[in-house]
Amino acid sequence: MNILHSKIVGSGDKHLLVFHGLFGQLDNWNTLGKGFGEYFTTHLIDLRNHGRSFHDDDSSIEAMTEDIINYMNAHSIEKAHLLGHSLGGRIVINFAMLHQERLDHLIVADMAPKAYQPHHNAIFKALNSVDFDKVDSRKDVENILSEYIPEIGVRQFLLKNVYNAENGKYAFRFNLPILYKFYDKMIGHDLLKGEFDGPTLFLGGANSNYILPEDEMIIKERFPNAEIKKIANAGHWIHAENPKDFMNEILNFLLNK
């Protein structure tokens, strides 16, 4: 059985498991991880087909949900707080439907429990257009990405996944063909139905349209004890754009609820 790769920070009686979004990796959470580690045993985790975790032909939400249980069992964690951003948010929502008894507090960052229209087409086109046989430097990769992706922040985020592979060439850490194949299932399909009545926090970016006013009814139906808050001066990457407020809201929720 493959166990997800993680970095464990800090110590504490309670465990906090943190899951990144599509194309992300645990390294994106290093700074926040240190902050959380002052209060909890904090596990920064690479999803399958991302970062340094294993590559697999299945990248379904169901398989990724099962990975959490396998990880918790391997690390002898009976119950944990879960924090998921974007795709990671979808996975922890699914987990809450299946494994309530293993979940303490749930935090979902900029994601609602619904299907989304696929909207990463330009990013996939850009990534698929990189031919590492013809790439000599990271700059070459950035030049290719810039033809499709005007936002420098998005390019920088993706470039963090470029590394020197064992064959001496550059490569992406994520498993691009499989993520492309499963993309619609990961984003465009409904999540498991059900209800979780434990303490729940949905955090949206004030400048993001991932959690709309009309989504609040669905959230409250499925998570009757949910709080829904918006982080000022932040879009979809709320943890990167306003880390201070993001961390304060989460610590307040986990330590006082």
PDB file of C-alpha atoms in Angstrom:
ATOM      1  CA  MET A   1       0.000   0.000   0.000  1.00  0.00           C
ATOM      2  CA  ASN A   2       1.343   3.420  -0.946  1.00  0.00           C
ATOM      3  CA  ILE A   3       1.380   6.023   1.826  1.00  0.00           C
ATOM      4  CA  LEU A   4       1.348   9.731   0.969  1.00  0.00           C
ATOM      5  CA  HIS A   5       4.586  11.681   1.382  1.00  0.00           C
ATOM      6  CA  SER A   6       4.471  14.289   4.145  1.00  0.00           C
ATOM      7  CA  LYS A   7       6.480  16.700   6.247  1.00  0.00           C
ATOM      8  CA  ILE A   8       5.560  16.620   9.939  1.00  0.00           C
ATOM      9  CA  VAL A   9       6.060  19.896  11.812  1.00  0.00           C
ATOM     10  CA  GLY A  10       5.777  20.704  15.508  1.00  0.00           C
ATOM     11  CA  SER A  11       4.127  18.703  18.216  1.00  0.00           C
ATOM     12  CA  GLY A  12       0.870  18.690  20.091  1.00  0.00           C
ATOM     13  CA  ASP A  13      -1.804  16.308  21.329  1.00  0.00           C
ATOM     14  CA  LYS A  14      -3.953  17.027  18.286  1.00  0.00           C
ATOM     15  CA  HIS A  15      -3.031  16.292  14.673  1.00  0.00           C
ATOM     16  CA  LEU A  16      -3.717  18.714  11.828  1.00  0.00           C
ATOM     17  CA  LEU A  17      -3.547  17.290   8.279  1.00  0.00           C
ATOM     18  CA  VAL A  18      -3.118  19.858   5.481  1.00  0.00           C
ATOM     19  CA  PHE A  19      -3.931  19.131   1.817  1.00  0.00           C
ATOM     20  CA  HIS A  20      -2.975  21.411  -1.101  1.00  0.00           C
ATOM     21  CA  GLY A  21      -4.875  22.018  -4.347  1.00  0.00           C
ATOM     22  CA  LEU A  22      -4.433  20.948  -7.983  1.00  0.00           C
ATOM     23  CA  PHE A  23      -0.792  21.279  -9.173  1.00  0.00           C
ATOM     24  CA  GLY A  24       0.230  22.197  -5.610  1.00  0.00           C
ATOM     25  CA  GLN A  25       2.618  20.504  -3.213  1.00  0.00           C
ATOM     26  CA  LEU A  26       3.281  20.528   0.498  1.00  0.00           C
ATOM     27  CA  ASP A  27       6.183  22.980   0.076  1.00  0.00           C
ATOM     28  CA  ASN A  28       3.591  25.707  -0.653  1.00  0.00           C
ATOM     29  CA  TRP A  29       2.538  25.404   3.013  1.00  0.00           C
ATOM     30  CA  ASN A  30       5.945  25.470   4.751  1.00  0.00           C
ATOM     31  CA  THR A  31       5.569  28.890   6.384  1.00  0.00           C
ATOM     32  CA  LEU A  32       1.999  28.278   7.564  1.00  0.00           C
ATOM     33  CA  GLY A  33       3.038  24.797   8.693  1.00  0.00           C
ATOM     34  CA  LYS A  34       5.554  26.286  11.111  1.00  0.00           C
ATOM     35  CA  GLY A  35       2.834  28.503  12.581  1.00  0.00           C
ATOM     36  CA  PHE A  36       0.369  25.616  12.947  1.00  0.00           C
ATOM     37  CA  GLY A  37       3.168  23.441  14.350  1.00  0.00           C
ATOM     38  CA  GLU A  38       3.320  25.615  17.460  1.00  0.00           C
ATOM     39  CA  TYR A  39      -0.098  24.250  18.450  1.00  0.00           C
ATOM     40  CA  PHE A  40      -0.573  20.910  16.672  1.00  0.00           C
ATOM     41  CA  THR A  41       1.376  18.019  15.237  1.00  0.00           C
ATOM     42  CA  THR A  42       0.990  19.339  11.691  1.00  0.00           C
ATOM     43  CA  HIS A  43       1.217  17.064   8.661  1.00  0.00           C
ATOM     44  CA  LEU A  44       1.853  18.884   5.367  1.00  0.00           C
ATOM     45  CA  ILE A  45       0.877  16.288   2.776  1.00  0.00           C
ATOM     46  CA  ASP A  46       1.463  15.761  -0.956  1.00  0.00           C
ATOM     47  CA  LEU A  47      -1.631  14.353  -2.680  1.00  0.00           C
ATOM     48  CA  ARG A  48      -1.094  11.332  -4.917  1.00  0.00           C
ATOM     49  CA  ASN A  49       0.250  12.317  -8.357  1.00  0.00           C
ATOM     50  CA  HIS A  50       1.628  15.530  -6.801  1.00  0.00           C
ATOM     51  CA  GLY A  51       4.885  16.585  -5.162  1.00  0.00           C
ATOM     52  CA  ARG A  52       6.920  13.667  -3.859  1.00  0.00           C
ATOM     53  CA  SER A  53       3.958  11.329  -3.334  1.00  0.00           C
ATOM     54  CA  PHE A  54       3.515   8.231  -5.456  1.00  0.00           C
ATOM     55  CA  HIS A  55       2.181   8.342  -9.026  1.00  0.00           C
ATOM     56  CA  ASP A  56      -0.840   6.188  -9.767  1.00  0.00           C
ATOM     57  CA  ASP A  57      -3.207   5.627 -12.704  1.00  0.00           C
ATOM     58  CA  ASP A  58      -6.202   6.498 -10.495  1.00  0.00           C
ATOM     59  CA  SER A  59      -6.605  10.139  -9.484  1.00  0.00           C
ATOM     60  CA  SER A  60     -10.262   9.991  -8.476  1.00  0.00           C
ATOM     61  CA  ILE A  61     -11.588  11.838  -5.438  1.00  0.00           C
ATOM     62  CA  GLU A  62     -12.546   8.424  -4.013  1.00  0.00           C
ATOM     63  CA  ALA A  63      -8.977   7.112  -4.231  1.00  0.00           C
ATOM     64  CA  MET A  64      -7.565  10.309  -2.751  1.00  0.00           C
ATOM     65  CA  THR A  65     -10.066  10.133   0.118  1.00  0.00           C
ATOM     66  CA  GLU A  66      -8.953   6.586   0.869  1.00  0.00           C
ATOM     67  CA  ASP A  67      -5.348   7.827   0.911  1.00  0.00           C
ATOM     68  CA  ILE A  68      -6.184   9.944   3.970  1.00  0.00           C
ATOM     69  CA  ILE A  69      -7.427   6.922   5.937  1.00  0.00           C
ATOM     70  CA  ASN A  70      -4.350   4.920   4.907  1.00  0.00           C
ATOM     71  CA  TYR A  71      -2.114   7.794   5.968  1.00  0.00           C
ATOM     72  CA  MET A  72      -3.854   8.169   9.347  1.00  0.00           C
ATOM     73  CA  ASN A  73      -3.630   4.422  10.006  1.00  0.00           C
ATOM     74  CA  ALA A  74       0.055   4.323   9.025  1.00  0.00           C
ATOM     75  CA  HIS A  75       0.795   7.170  11.456  1.00  0.00           C
ATOM     76  CA  SER A  76      -1.492   5.772  14.215  1.00  0.00           C
ATOM     77  CA  ILE A  77      -3.751   8.844  14.142  1.00  0.00           C
ATOM     78  CA  GLU A  78      -7.165   8.008  15.555  1.00  0.00           C
ATOM     79  CA  LYS A  79      -8.748  11.412  14.905  1.00  0.00           C
ATOM     80  CA  ALA A  80      -7.501  14.601  13.216  1.00  0.00           C
ATOM     81  CA  HIS A  81      -8.348  18.129  12.155  1.00  0.00           C
ATOM     82  CA  LEU A  82      -8.419  18.314   8.348  1.00  0.00           C
ATOM     83  CA  LEU A  83      -7.626  21.408   6.268  1.00  0.00           C
ATOM     84  CA  GLY A  84      -7.971  21.258   2.485  1.00  0.00           C
ATOM     85  CA  HIS A  85      -7.567  24.005  -0.108  1.00  0.00           C
ATOM     86  CA  SER A  86      -9.290  23.833  -3.521  1.00  0.00           C
ATOM     87  CA  LEU A  87      -8.940  20.208  -4.761  1.00  0.00           C
ATOM     88  CA  GLY A  88      -7.744  19.347  -1.257  1.00  0.00           C
ATOM     89  CA  GLY A  89     -10.996  20.899  -0.016  1.00  0.00           C
ATOM     90  CA  ARG A  90     -13.021  18.568  -2.223  1.00  0.00           C
ATOM     91  CA  ILE A  91     -11.165  15.579  -0.812  1.00  0.00           C
ATOM     92  CA  VAL A  92     -11.688  16.545   2.843  1.00  0.00           C
ATOM     93  CA  ILE A  93     -15.398  17.220   2.151  1.00  0.00           C
ATOM     94  CA  ASN A  94     -15.683  13.675   0.778  1.00  0.00           C
ATOM     95  CA  PHE A  95     -13.765  12.354   3.785  1.00  0.00           C
ATOM     96  CA  ALA A  96     -16.282  14.051   6.113  1.00  0.00           C
ATOM     97  CA  MET A  97     -19.114  12.151   4.424  1.00  0.00           C
ATOM     98  CA  LEU A  98     -17.422   8.767   4.899  1.00  0.00           C
ATOM     99  CA  HIS A  99     -15.334   8.901   8.050  1.00  0.00           C
ATOM    100  CA  GLN A 100     -16.977  11.260  10.542  1.00  0.00           C
ATOM    101  CA  GLU A 101     -15.648   9.276  13.489  1.00  0.00           C
ATOM    102  CA  ARG A 102     -12.040   9.995  12.413  1.00  0.00           C
ATOM    103  CA  LEU A 103     -12.605  13.736  11.928  1.00  0.00           C
ATOM    104  CA  ASP A 104     -12.322  16.379  14.616  1.00  0.00           C
ATOM    105  CA  HIS A 105     -12.597  19.887  13.038  1.00  0.00           C
ATOM    106  CA  LEU A 106     -13.004  20.398   9.273  1.00  0.00           C
ATOM    107  CA  ILE A 107     -11.621  23.434   7.401  1.00  0.00           C
ATOM    108  CA  VAL A 108     -12.359  23.921   3.698  1.00  0.00           C
ATOM    109  CA  ALA A 109     -10.440  26.715   1.976  1.00  0.00           C
ATOM    110  CA  ASP A 110     -12.117  28.354  -1.045  1.00  0.00           C
ATOM    111  CA  MET A 111     -14.213  25.452  -2.243  1.00  0.00           C
ATOM    112  CA  ALA A 112     -17.946  24.696  -2.040  1.00  0.00           C
ATOM    113  CA  PRO A 113     -19.528  21.216  -1.964  1.00  0.00           C
ATOM    114  CA  LYS A 114     -20.646  21.328  -5.598  1.00  0.00           C
ATOM    115  CA  ALA A 115     -19.503  20.534  -9.143  1.00  0.00           C
ATOM    116  CA  TYR A 116     -17.546  23.246 -10.980  1.00  0.00           C
ATOM    117  CA  GLN A 117     -17.256  24.046 -14.658  1.00  0.00           C
ATOM    118  CA  PRO A 118     -13.785  22.910 -15.798  1.00  0.00           C
ATOM    119  CA  HIS A 119     -11.674  26.075 -15.969  1.00  0.00           C
ATOM    120  CA  HIS A 120      -8.011  25.039 -16.109  1.00  0.00           C
ATOM    121  CA  ASN A 121      -7.922  24.493 -19.889  1.00  0.00           C
ATOM    122  CA  ALA A 122      -5.287  27.148 -20.588  1.00  0.00           C
ATOM    123  CA  ILE A 123      -3.071  25.780 -17.809  1.00  0.00           C
ATOM    124  CA  PHE A 124      -3.296  22.223 -19.140  1.00  0.00           C
ATOM    125  CA  LYS A 125      -2.602  23.478 -22.655  1.00  0.00           C
ATOM    126  CA  ALA A 126       0.471  25.348 -21.391  1.00  0.00           C
ATOM    127  CA  LEU A 127       1.788  22.393 -19.371  1.00  0.00           C
ATOM    128  CA  ASN A 128       1.175  19.914 -22.193  1.00  0.00           C
ATOM    129  CA  SER A 129       3.091  22.160 -24.602  1.00  0.00           C
ATOM    130  CA  VAL A 130       6.341  21.835 -22.585  1.00  0.00           C
ATOM    131  CA  ASP A 131       8.689  19.360 -24.275  1.00  0.00           C
ATOM    132  CA  PHE A 132      11.413  18.617 -21.726  1.00  0.00           C
ATOM    133  CA  ASP A 133      13.624  17.109 -24.448  1.00  0.00           C
ATOM    134  CA  LYS A 134      13.968  20.645 -25.793  1.00  0.00           C
ATOM    135  CA  VAL A 135      14.277  22.480 -22.470  1.00  0.00           C
ATOM    136  CA  ASP A 136      17.652  23.550 -21.079  1.00  0.00           C
ATOM    137  CA  SER A 137      16.556  25.735 -18.180  1.00  0.00           C
ATOM    138  CA  ARG A 138      13.631  26.764 -15.989  1.00  0.00           C
ATOM    139  CA  LYS A 139      13.563  29.997 -17.959  1.00  0.00           C
ATOM    140  CA  ASP A 140      12.769  27.985 -21.110  1.00  0.00           C
ATOM    141  CA  VAL A 141       9.807  26.434 -19.296  1.00  0.00           C
ATOM    142  CA  GLU A 142       8.600  29.839 -18.123  1.00  0.00           C
ATOM    143  CA  ASN A 143       8.804  31.219 -21.666  1.00  0.00           C
ATOM    144  CA  ILE A 144       6.583  28.398 -22.935  1.00  0.00           C
ATOM    145  CA  LEU A 145       4.073  28.834 -20.093  1.00  0.00           C
ATOM    146  CA  SER A 146       3.934  32.601 -20.646  1.00  0.00           C
ATOM    147  CA  GLU A 147       2.487  32.039 -24.134  1.00  0.00           C
ATOM    148  CA  TYR A 148      -0.682  30.690 -22.488  1.00  0.00           C
ATOM    149  CA  ILE A 149      -0.632  32.055 -18.919  1.00  0.00           C
ATOM    150  CA  PRO A 150      -0.346  35.857 -18.572  1.00  0.00           C
ATOM    151  CA  GLU A 151      -0.444  35.865 -14.744  1.00  0.00           C
ATOM    152  CA  ILE A 152       3.099  35.753 -13.396  1.00  0.00           C
ATOM    153  CA  GLY A 153       1.897  34.418 -10.024  1.00  0.00           C
ATOM    154  CA  VAL A 154       0.276  31.380 -11.667  1.00  0.00           C
ATOM    155  CA  ARG A 155       3.442  30.707 -13.700  1.00  0.00           C
ATOM    156  CA  GLN A 156       5.631  30.935 -10.582  1.00  0.00           C
ATOM    157  CA  PHE A 157       3.303  28.543  -8.749  1.00  0.00           C
ATOM    158  CA  LEU A 158       3.547  25.992 -11.584  1.00  0.00           C
ATOM    159  CA  LEU A 159       7.312  26.429 -11.972  1.00  0.00           C
ATOM    160  CA  LYS A 160       7.795  25.268  -8.381  1.00  0.00           C
ATOM    161  CA  ASN A 161       6.954  21.801  -9.728  1.00  0.00           C
ATOM    162  CA  VAL A 162       9.858  21.777 -12.215  1.00  0.00           C
ATOM    163  CA  TYR A 163      12.818  19.735 -10.950  1.00  0.00           C
ATOM    164  CA  ASN A 164      15.951  17.948 -12.175  1.00  0.00           C
ATOM    165  CA  ALA A 165      14.879  14.374 -12.869  1.00  0.00           C
ATOM    166  CA  GLU A 166      17.179  11.339 -12.597  1.00  0.00           C
ATOM    167  CA  ASN A 167      17.630  11.238 -16.373  1.00  0.00           C
ATOM    168  CA  GLY A 168      19.419  14.605 -16.205  1.00  0.00           C
ATOM    169  CA  LYS A 169      16.502  16.459 -17.773  1.00  0.00           C
ATOM    170  CA  TYR A 170      13.920  18.723 -16.195  1.00  0.00           C
ATOM    171  CA  ALA A 171      10.456  17.331 -15.442  1.00  0.00           C
ATOM    172  CA  PHE A 172       7.233  18.150 -13.597  1.00  0.00           C
ATOM    173  CA  ARG A 173       6.778  16.598 -10.167  1.00  0.00           C
ATOM    174  CA  PHE A 174       3.050  16.102 -10.774  1.00  0.00           C
ATOM    175  CA  ASN A 175       1.730  13.316 -12.982  1.00  0.00           C
ATOM    176  CA  LEU A 176       0.393  15.526 -15.766  1.00  0.00           C
ATOM    177  CA  PRO A 177      -1.197  12.872 -18.065  1.00  0.00           C
ATOM    178  CA  ILE A 178      -3.222  11.344 -15.218  1.00  0.00           C
ATOM    179  CA  LEU A 179      -4.299  14.699 -13.770  1.00  0.00           C
ATOM    180  CA  TYR A 180      -5.429  15.716 -17.252  1.00  0.00           C
ATOM    181  CA  LYS A 181      -7.343  12.460 -17.683  1.00  0.00           C
ATOM    182  CA  PHE A 182      -9.128  12.759 -14.305  1.00  0.00           C
ATOM    183  CA  TYR A 183      -9.543  16.521 -14.285  1.00  0.00           C
ATOM    184  CA  ASP A 184     -13.247  16.572 -15.153  1.00  0.00           C
ATOM    185  CA  LYS A 185     -14.027  13.895 -12.543  1.00  0.00           C
ATOM    186  CA  MET A 186     -12.059  15.736  -9.862  1.00  0.00           C
ATOM    187  CA  ILE A 187     -13.643  19.149 -10.484  1.00  0.00           C
ATOM    188  CA  GLY A 188     -16.776  18.733 -12.604  1.00  0.00           C
ATOM    189  CA  HIS A 189     -18.632  16.001 -10.719  1.00  0.00           C
ATOM    190  CA  ASP A 190     -20.771  16.230  -7.595  1.00  0.00           C
ATOM    191  CA  LEU A 191     -19.228  15.160  -4.309  1.00  0.00           C
ATOM    192  CA  LEU A 192     -20.723  12.486  -2.070  1.00  0.00           C
ATOM    193  CA  LYS A 193     -24.063  13.399  -0.556  1.00  0.00           C
ATOM    194  CA  GLY A 194     -24.464  13.405   3.198  1.00  0.00           C
ATOM    195  CA  GLU A 195     -24.114  15.531   6.286  1.00  0.00           C
ATOM    196  CA  PHE A 196     -21.335  16.320   8.760  1.00  0.00           C
ATOM    197  CA  ASP A 197     -22.479  18.042  11.943  1.00  0.00           C
ATOM    198  CA  GLY A 198     -19.053  18.502  13.527  1.00  0.00           C
ATOM    199  CA  PRO A 199     -17.330  21.896  13.787  1.00  0.00           C
ATOM    200  CA  THR A 200     -16.678  23.165  10.252  1.00  0.00           C
ATOM    201  CA  LEU A 201     -15.152  26.319   8.793  1.00  0.00           C
ATOM    202  CA  PHE A 202     -15.472  27.355   5.134  1.00  0.00           C
ATOM    203  CA  LEU A 203     -12.967  30.118   4.343  1.00  0.00           C
ATOM    204  CA  GLY A 204     -13.345  31.950   1.037  1.00  0.00           C
ATOM    205  CA  GLY A 205     -11.225  34.638  -0.561  1.00  0.00           C
ATOM    206  CA  ALA A 206     -13.113  37.957  -0.671  1.00  0.00           C
ATOM    207  CA  ASN A 207     -11.919  38.408  -4.281  1.00  0.00           C
ATOM    208  CA  SER A 208     -12.655  34.808  -5.299  1.00  0.00           C
ATOM    209  CA  ASN A 209     -15.833  33.462  -6.914  1.00  0.00           C
ATOM    210  CA  TYR A 210     -15.419  29.861  -5.745  1.00  0.00           C
ATOM    211  CA  ILE A 211     -17.875  30.286  -2.847  1.00  0.00           C
ATOM    212  CA  LEU A 212     -20.888  32.286  -4.054  1.00  0.00           C
ATOM    213  CA  PRO A 213     -23.715  33.635  -1.865  1.00  0.00           C
ATOM    214  CA  GLU A 214     -26.041  30.937  -3.236  1.00  0.00           C
ATOM    215  CA  ASP A 215     -23.579  28.224  -2.145  1.00  0.00           C
ATOM    216  CA  GLU A 216     -24.082  29.142   1.492  1.00  0.00           C
ATOM    217  CA  MET A 217     -27.420  27.330   1.587  1.00  0.00           C
ATOM    218  CA  ILE A 218     -25.869  24.061   0.335  1.00  0.00           C
ATOM    219  CA  ILE A 219     -23.033  24.429   2.845  1.00  0.00           C
ATOM    220  CA  LYS A 220     -25.458  24.956   5.748  1.00  0.00           C
ATOM    221  CA  GLU A 221     -27.632  22.019   4.645  1.00  0.00           C
ATOM    222  CA  ARG A 222     -24.726  19.605   4.572  1.00  0.00           C
ATOM    223  CA  PHE A 223     -22.658  21.147   7.359  1.00  0.00           C
ATOM    224  CA  PRO A 224     -25.213  22.447   9.885  1.00  0.00           C
ATOM    225  CA  ASN A 225     -22.485  23.677  12.250  1.00  0.00           C
ATOM    226  CA  ALA A 226     -20.476  25.437   9.566  1.00  0.00           C
ATOM    227  CA  GLU A 227     -19.151  28.959   9.810  1.00  0.00           C
ATOM    228  CA  ILE A 228     -18.570  30.697   6.462  1.00  0.00           C
ATOM    229  CA  LYS A 229     -16.023  33.511   6.447  1.00  0.00           C
ATOM    230  CA  LYS A 230     -14.268  35.571   3.802  1.00  0.00           C
ATOM    231  CA  ILE A 231     -10.609  36.581   3.949  1.00  0.00           C
ATOM    232  CA  ALA A 232     -10.038  40.181   2.827  1.00  0.00           C
ATOM    233  CA  ASN A 233      -7.528  41.070   0.084  1.00  0.00           C
ATOM    234  CA  ALA A 234      -7.364  37.498  -1.162  1.00  0.00           C
ATOM    235  CA  GLY A 235      -8.486  35.556  -4.203  1.00  0.00           C
ATOM    236  CA  HIS A 236      -8.463  31.773  -4.647  1.00  0.00           C
ATOM    237  CA  TRP A 237      -4.950  31.348  -3.202  1.00  0.00           C
ATOM    238  CA  ILE A 238      -6.037  32.762   0.138  1.00  0.00           C
ATOM    239  CA  HIS A 239      -3.272  31.071   2.135  1.00  0.00           C
ATOM    240  CA  ALA A 240      -0.632  32.725  -0.050  1.00  0.00           C
ATOM    241  CA  GLU A 241      -2.320  36.106  -0.601  1.00  0.00           C
ATOM    242  CA  ASN A 242      -3.287  36.859   3.006  1.00  0.00           C
ATOM    243  CA  PRO A 243      -1.518  34.258   5.173  1.00  0.00           C
ATOM    244  CA  LYS A 244      -1.799  36.283   8.382  1.00  0.00           C
ATOM    245  CA  ASP A 245      -5.611  36.548   8.408  1.00  0.00           C
ATOM    246  CA  PHE A 246      -5.911  33.005   7.041  1.00  0.00           C
ATOM    247  CA  MET A 247      -3.861  31.581   9.910  1.00  0.00           C
ATOM    248  CA  ASN A 248      -5.581  33.725  12.552  1.00  0.00           C
ATOM    249  CA  GLU A 249      -9.052  32.559  11.463  1.00  0.00           C
ATOM    250  CA  ILE A 250      -7.990  28.908  11.512  1.00  0.00           C
ATOM    251  CA  LEU A 251      -6.227  29.080  14.888  1.00  0.00           C
ATOM    252  CA  ASN A 252      -9.183  30.908  16.398  1.00  0.00           C
ATOM    253  CA  PHE A 253     -11.510  28.213  15.069  1.00  0.00           C
ATOM    254  CA  LEU A 254      -9.377  25.222  16.128  1.00  0.00           C
ATOM    255  CA  LEU A 255      -8.411  26.517  19.558  1.00  0.00           C
ATOM    256  CA  ASN A 256     -11.709  28.092  20.613  1.00  0.00           C
ATOM    257  CA  LYS A 257     -14.502  26.014  19.071  1.00  0.00           C
TER     258      LYS A 257
END
